[in-house]
Short mmCIF file of C-alpha atoms and ligand atoms in Angstrom, two decimals:
data_model
loop_
_atom_site.label_atom_id
_atom_site.label_comp_id
_atom_site.label_asym_id
_atom_site.label_seq_id
_atom_site.Cartn_x
_atom_site.Cartn_y
_atom_site.Cartn_z
CA MET A 1 -7.75 90.68 -90.25
CA THR A 2 -9.95 87.82 -88.78
CA ASN A 3 -8.68 86.58 -85.45
CA PRO A 4 -10.14 82.99 -85.00
CA ARG A 5 -9.93 83.20 -81.20
CA VAL A 6 -11.52 86.72 -80.93
CA HIS A 7 -14.33 85.42 -83.34
CA GLU A 8 -15.07 82.24 -81.18
CA ILE A 9 -15.25 83.97 -78.17
CA ALA A 10 -17.40 87.24 -79.12
CA THR A 11 -19.75 85.21 -81.19
CA ALA A 12 -20.37 82.75 -78.36
CA MET A 13 -20.70 85.45 -75.81
CA LEU A 14 -23.20 87.49 -77.91
CA ASP A 15 -25.20 84.39 -78.69
CA ALA A 16 -25.12 83.78 -74.86
CA VAL A 17 -26.44 87.48 -74.32
CA ARG A 18 -29.09 87.46 -77.09
CA LYS A 19 -30.44 84.30 -75.46
CA VAL A 20 -30.95 86.10 -71.83
CA LEU A 21 -32.58 89.13 -73.72
CA VAL A 22 -34.87 86.99 -75.30
CA GLN A 23 -35.58 84.65 -72.33
CA GLN A 24 -36.17 87.87 -69.98
CA GLU A 25 -38.21 89.67 -72.86
CA VAL A 26 -36.25 92.69 -72.29
CA THR A 27 -37.92 96.02 -73.38
CA GLU A 28 -36.36 98.60 -75.69
CA ALA A 29 -36.47 100.99 -72.30
CA GLU A 30 -34.72 98.24 -70.37
CA TYR A 31 -32.00 97.86 -73.41
CA ARG A 32 -31.45 101.64 -73.32
CA ALA A 33 -30.82 101.62 -69.50
CA GLY A 34 -28.47 98.77 -69.96
CA VAL A 35 -26.60 100.57 -72.51
CA MET A 36 -26.69 104.00 -70.23
CA TYR A 37 -25.42 101.98 -67.39
CA MET A 38 -22.36 100.76 -69.37
CA MET A 39 -21.61 104.24 -70.51
CA GLN A 40 -21.60 105.13 -66.90
CA VAL A 41 -19.36 102.40 -65.95
CA ALA A 42 -17.03 103.78 -68.53
CA GLU A 43 -17.43 107.42 -67.49
CA ALA A 44 -16.49 106.39 -63.88
CA LYS A 45 -13.42 104.41 -64.97
CA GLU A 46 -14.90 101.08 -63.50
CA MET A 47 -14.73 98.90 -66.45
CA GLY A 48 -11.78 96.82 -64.76
CA LEU A 49 -13.64 96.67 -61.22
CA LEU A 50 -16.87 95.69 -62.70
CA CYS A 51 -15.61 92.89 -64.68
CA ASP A 52 -13.15 91.86 -61.84
CA VAL A 53 -16.08 91.71 -59.31
CA PHE A 54 -18.21 89.53 -61.53
CA LEU A 55 -15.84 87.52 -64.03
CA ASN A 56 -12.48 87.17 -62.42
CA SER A 57 -13.20 84.21 -60.13
CA THR A 58 -14.25 82.39 -63.19
CA ILE A 59 -11.21 82.87 -64.97
CA VAL A 60 -9.30 81.66 -61.95
CA GLU A 61 -11.65 78.62 -61.83
CA ILE A 62 -10.38 77.70 -65.37
CA LYS A 63 -6.97 78.17 -64.19
CA ALA A 64 -7.68 76.06 -60.82
CA ALA A 65 -8.78 73.25 -62.89
CA ALA A 66 -5.81 72.69 -64.95
CA THR A 67 -3.43 73.00 -62.13
CA ARG A 68 -1.31 70.11 -59.97
CA GLY A 69 -0.61 73.00 -57.41
CA SER A 70 -2.26 74.95 -54.61
CA ALA A 71 -5.71 76.40 -55.02
CA PRO A 72 -5.20 79.92 -57.05
CA ALA A 73 -7.65 82.85 -56.26
CA ILE A 74 -7.94 86.32 -57.70
CA GLN A 75 -5.16 88.84 -57.57
CA GLY A 76 -7.23 91.96 -56.86
CA PRO A 77 -6.02 95.42 -57.59
CA TYR A 78 -3.78 96.10 -54.78
CA PHE A 79 -0.65 94.00 -55.72
CA LYS A 80 2.52 96.20 -55.96
CA GLU A 81 5.85 94.49 -57.63
CA GLU A 82 8.00 97.10 -55.87
CA ALA A 83 7.17 95.86 -52.28
CA PRO A 84 10.48 95.28 -50.38
CA PHE A 85 12.05 92.02 -49.08
CA VAL A 86 11.32 92.00 -45.39
CA ASP A 87 13.32 90.01 -42.45
CA GLY A 88 10.71 87.98 -40.78
CA LYS A 89 7.89 90.96 -40.19
CA LEU A 90 5.88 93.18 -42.40
CA LYS A 91 5.91 96.94 -41.50
CA THR A 92 2.88 97.83 -39.58
CA TYR A 93 1.49 100.80 -37.76
CA ASP A 94 1.27 100.57 -33.84
CA SER A 95 -2.44 100.80 -32.94
CA ASP A 96 -4.71 99.27 -29.95
CA ASP A 97 -6.59 97.44 -32.60
CA HIS A 98 -3.66 95.67 -34.10
CA LYS A 99 -3.72 92.06 -33.56
CA PRO A 100 -0.46 90.14 -34.31
CA LEU A 101 -0.77 87.42 -36.99
CA LEU A 102 1.97 84.88 -37.70
CA LEU A 103 2.08 83.39 -41.14
CA HIS A 104 4.34 80.46 -41.95
CA GLY A 105 4.64 77.53 -44.13
CA SER A 106 6.31 75.85 -46.97
CA VAL A 107 6.85 75.79 -50.60
CA LYS A 108 7.03 72.06 -52.50
CA ASP A 109 6.67 71.36 -56.02
CA GLU A 110 4.12 68.83 -57.16
CA ALA A 111 6.04 65.85 -56.44
CA GLY A 112 6.60 67.00 -52.83
CA ARG A 113 10.25 68.16 -53.24
CA VAL A 114 11.02 71.16 -51.22
CA VAL A 115 11.51 74.49 -53.47
CA THR A 116 14.35 76.72 -51.77
CA ASP A 117 14.72 80.38 -52.55
CA ALA A 118 11.04 80.66 -53.80
CA VAL A 119 10.05 84.43 -53.60
CA ILE A 120 6.50 84.87 -51.64
CA ASP A 121 4.82 88.42 -51.81
CA ILE A 122 2.33 88.90 -48.94
CA TRP A 123 0.12 91.80 -48.89
CA HIS A 124 -3.15 92.28 -46.87
CA SER A 125 -5.16 95.46 -45.58
CA THR A 126 -4.75 97.42 -42.45
CA PRO A 127 -7.03 96.81 -39.51
CA ASP A 128 -9.21 99.27 -40.89
CA GLY A 129 -9.35 97.70 -44.49
CA ARG A 130 -6.83 99.88 -46.60
CA TYR A 131 -3.72 99.24 -48.67
CA SER A 132 -0.51 100.90 -48.81
CA GLY A 133 1.00 102.76 -51.79
CA PHE A 134 -2.46 103.69 -53.44
CA GLY A 135 -3.30 107.22 -51.99
CA GLY A 136 -6.77 108.55 -52.01
CA TYR A 137 -9.19 106.61 -49.96
CA HIS A 138 -6.34 104.35 -48.79
CA GLY A 139 -4.16 107.37 -47.31
CA ASP A 140 -0.61 108.19 -47.72
CA MET A 141 0.88 104.86 -46.32
CA PRO A 142 4.07 104.15 -47.84
CA VAL A 143 4.36 101.16 -50.19
CA ASP A 144 6.19 99.00 -47.62
CA TYR A 145 3.76 98.96 -45.21
CA TYR A 146 1.57 95.84 -44.86
CA ARG A 147 3.25 94.21 -47.64
CA GLY A 148 6.47 92.41 -48.24
CA LYS A 149 8.65 89.66 -50.03
CA VAL A 150 10.15 86.56 -48.16
CA ARG A 151 12.37 83.77 -49.38
CA THR A 152 12.03 80.05 -48.59
CA ASP A 153 15.06 78.93 -46.93
CA ALA A 154 17.22 75.76 -47.37
CA GLN A 155 14.10 73.59 -45.93
CA GLY A 156 11.71 75.20 -48.40
CA ARG A 157 10.18 77.10 -45.34
CA TRP A 158 9.18 80.77 -44.78
CA ARG A 159 7.52 82.87 -41.99
CA VAL A 160 6.68 86.22 -41.42
CA GLN A 161 4.85 88.27 -38.42
CA THR A 162 2.41 90.93 -39.33
CA THR A 163 -1.19 92.10 -38.10
CA LEU A 164 -4.72 90.93 -38.57
CA PRO A 165 -6.34 92.30 -41.74
CA ALA A 166 -10.01 93.42 -41.54
CA PRO A 167 -13.13 93.03 -44.22
CA TYR A 168 -13.40 96.11 -46.46
CA GLN A 169 -15.73 97.16 -49.05
CA ILE A 170 -14.56 97.41 -52.86
CA PRO A 171 -15.18 101.01 -54.15
CA ASN A 172 -19.03 101.24 -53.56
CA LYS A 173 -19.92 104.89 -54.61
CA GLY A 174 -20.04 104.22 -58.48
CA PRO A 175 -22.13 102.11 -60.90
CA THR A 176 -20.56 98.93 -59.73
CA GLY A 177 -21.53 99.41 -56.16
CA ALA A 178 -25.06 100.36 -57.33
CA LEU A 179 -25.40 97.07 -59.54
CA LEU A 180 -24.62 95.00 -56.70
CA THR A 181 -27.21 96.85 -54.31
CA MET A 182 -29.89 96.45 -56.99
CA MET A 183 -28.80 92.83 -57.16
CA GLY A 184 -29.45 92.32 -53.56
CA SER A 185 -25.80 91.72 -52.96
CA HIS A 186 -23.19 94.14 -51.02
CA THR A 187 -19.98 95.48 -51.76
CA TRP A 188 -17.93 93.68 -48.88
CA ARG A 189 -14.94 91.37 -49.00
CA PRO A 190 -14.01 89.28 -45.91
CA ALA A 191 -10.71 89.56 -44.37
CA HIS A 192 -8.02 87.98 -46.33
CA VAL A 193 -4.21 87.85 -46.77
CA HIS A 194 -2.77 87.84 -50.49
CA PHE A 195 0.17 85.61 -51.47
CA LYS A 196 2.09 85.50 -54.70
CA VAL A 197 4.69 82.57 -54.95
CA ARG A 198 7.36 82.65 -57.72
CA LYS A 199 10.31 80.57 -58.71
CA ASP A 200 12.18 80.37 -61.96
CA GLY A 201 11.08 77.44 -63.86
CA PHE A 202 7.61 77.36 -62.11
CA GLU A 203 4.27 78.52 -62.66
CA ALA A 204 3.45 81.59 -60.50
CA LEU A 205 0.98 80.72 -57.68
CA THR A 206 -1.21 83.96 -56.73
CA THR A 207 -3.90 83.29 -53.98
CA GLN A 208 -5.48 84.47 -50.95
CA TYR A 209 -6.62 82.82 -47.57
CA TYR A 210 -9.64 83.76 -45.48
CA PHE A 211 -10.34 83.40 -41.85
CA GLU A 212 -12.88 80.63 -40.76
CA GLY A 213 -15.90 82.08 -39.22
CA GLY A 214 -15.02 85.65 -40.36
CA GLU A 215 -17.56 88.12 -41.48
CA TRP A 216 -18.40 87.93 -45.21
CA VAL A 217 -16.65 84.47 -45.58
CA ASP A 218 -20.09 83.05 -46.82
CA SER A 219 -20.83 85.93 -49.15
CA ASP A 220 -17.81 87.53 -50.62
CA CYS A 221 -18.95 90.22 -53.20
CA CYS A 222 -16.19 89.04 -55.56
CA ASN A 223 -17.13 85.28 -55.18
CA GLY A 224 -13.46 84.28 -54.59
CA VAL A 225 -13.92 82.32 -51.36
CA LYS A 226 -13.46 78.48 -51.83
CA PRO A 227 -13.66 76.11 -48.84
CA GLU A 228 -9.83 74.93 -49.33
CA LEU A 229 -8.73 78.85 -48.86
CA VAL A 230 -10.65 79.22 -45.77
CA MET A 231 -8.23 78.57 -42.57
CA PRO A 232 -9.30 77.61 -39.36
CA ALA A 233 -8.36 79.71 -36.27
CA ALA A 234 -5.07 78.64 -34.75
CA MET A 235 -2.78 80.03 -31.86
CA GLU A 236 0.82 79.54 -31.86
CA GLN A 237 3.24 81.54 -29.42
CA GLY A 238 0.41 83.69 -28.36
CA MET A 239 -0.53 84.97 -31.71
CA GLN A 240 -3.28 84.01 -34.10
CA ALA A 241 -1.56 82.06 -36.92
CA MET A 242 -1.94 80.49 -40.46
CA ALA A 243 0.10 77.57 -41.59
CA LEU A 244 0.27 77.41 -45.30
CA ASP A 245 2.13 74.74 -47.14
CA PHE A 246 1.97 75.95 -50.92
CA VAL A 247 2.39 73.52 -53.99
CA ILE A 248 3.89 75.03 -57.28
CA GLU A 249 4.11 73.27 -60.38
CA LYS A 250 6.73 73.22 -62.92
CA SER A 251 6.38 75.80 -65.87
CA ARG A 252 4.53 74.02 -68.66
CA ALA A 253 6.41 76.22 -71.12
FE1 FE2 B 1 -7.41 92.30 -50.93
#
């Protein structure tokens, strides 16, 4: 059965690709190498990674253009729905290189009214760039480390203490990393903290914030950094701090 939306998008995508093939005078050998590359991507199970690295930020931009709320950002692969509610502090490991980070702010709607009882998921890497709950390269950290949920209070405010995350590399041993290298790029993401803000009756806000002056902020391999998501360094109570006032918009449905 014809699907008009698929027909429209697939036809436009193929037209765009064909134009590039012609413009670049791509040879039979280059075409075959490209096909072989896509087969390697599939074999390495990196199709999701490849698409997310190069295209997810564009999908986010489409969403950003239509929202009256705070700027969204890519979710990335390390969100865990089962992260527990925490009481003011994320679980972290004790280590000399752990520097405290205070995160706090508010949630309001697009008319500036406070939003109480909004649930904010917060997740970020360890000081050595790993995420809990994934095993393998990330180690055997339980899922309740470096992530958790907080709720806004009667004034729409929230607050949590944790440790500073670090820049990390996306999986770089496979064909996605190889392509980035051949393109003269790299596989690093700047240090960041992820947020997902949810409340019944509102559009969910998925975003992430970066640290001004941080390594790779100017050349994120996932192209996910926007000026409004880069926060200046601030100190509060002897800790590095980030103050974030989220705006979420009423559901359109
Ligand atoms: Fe991340």
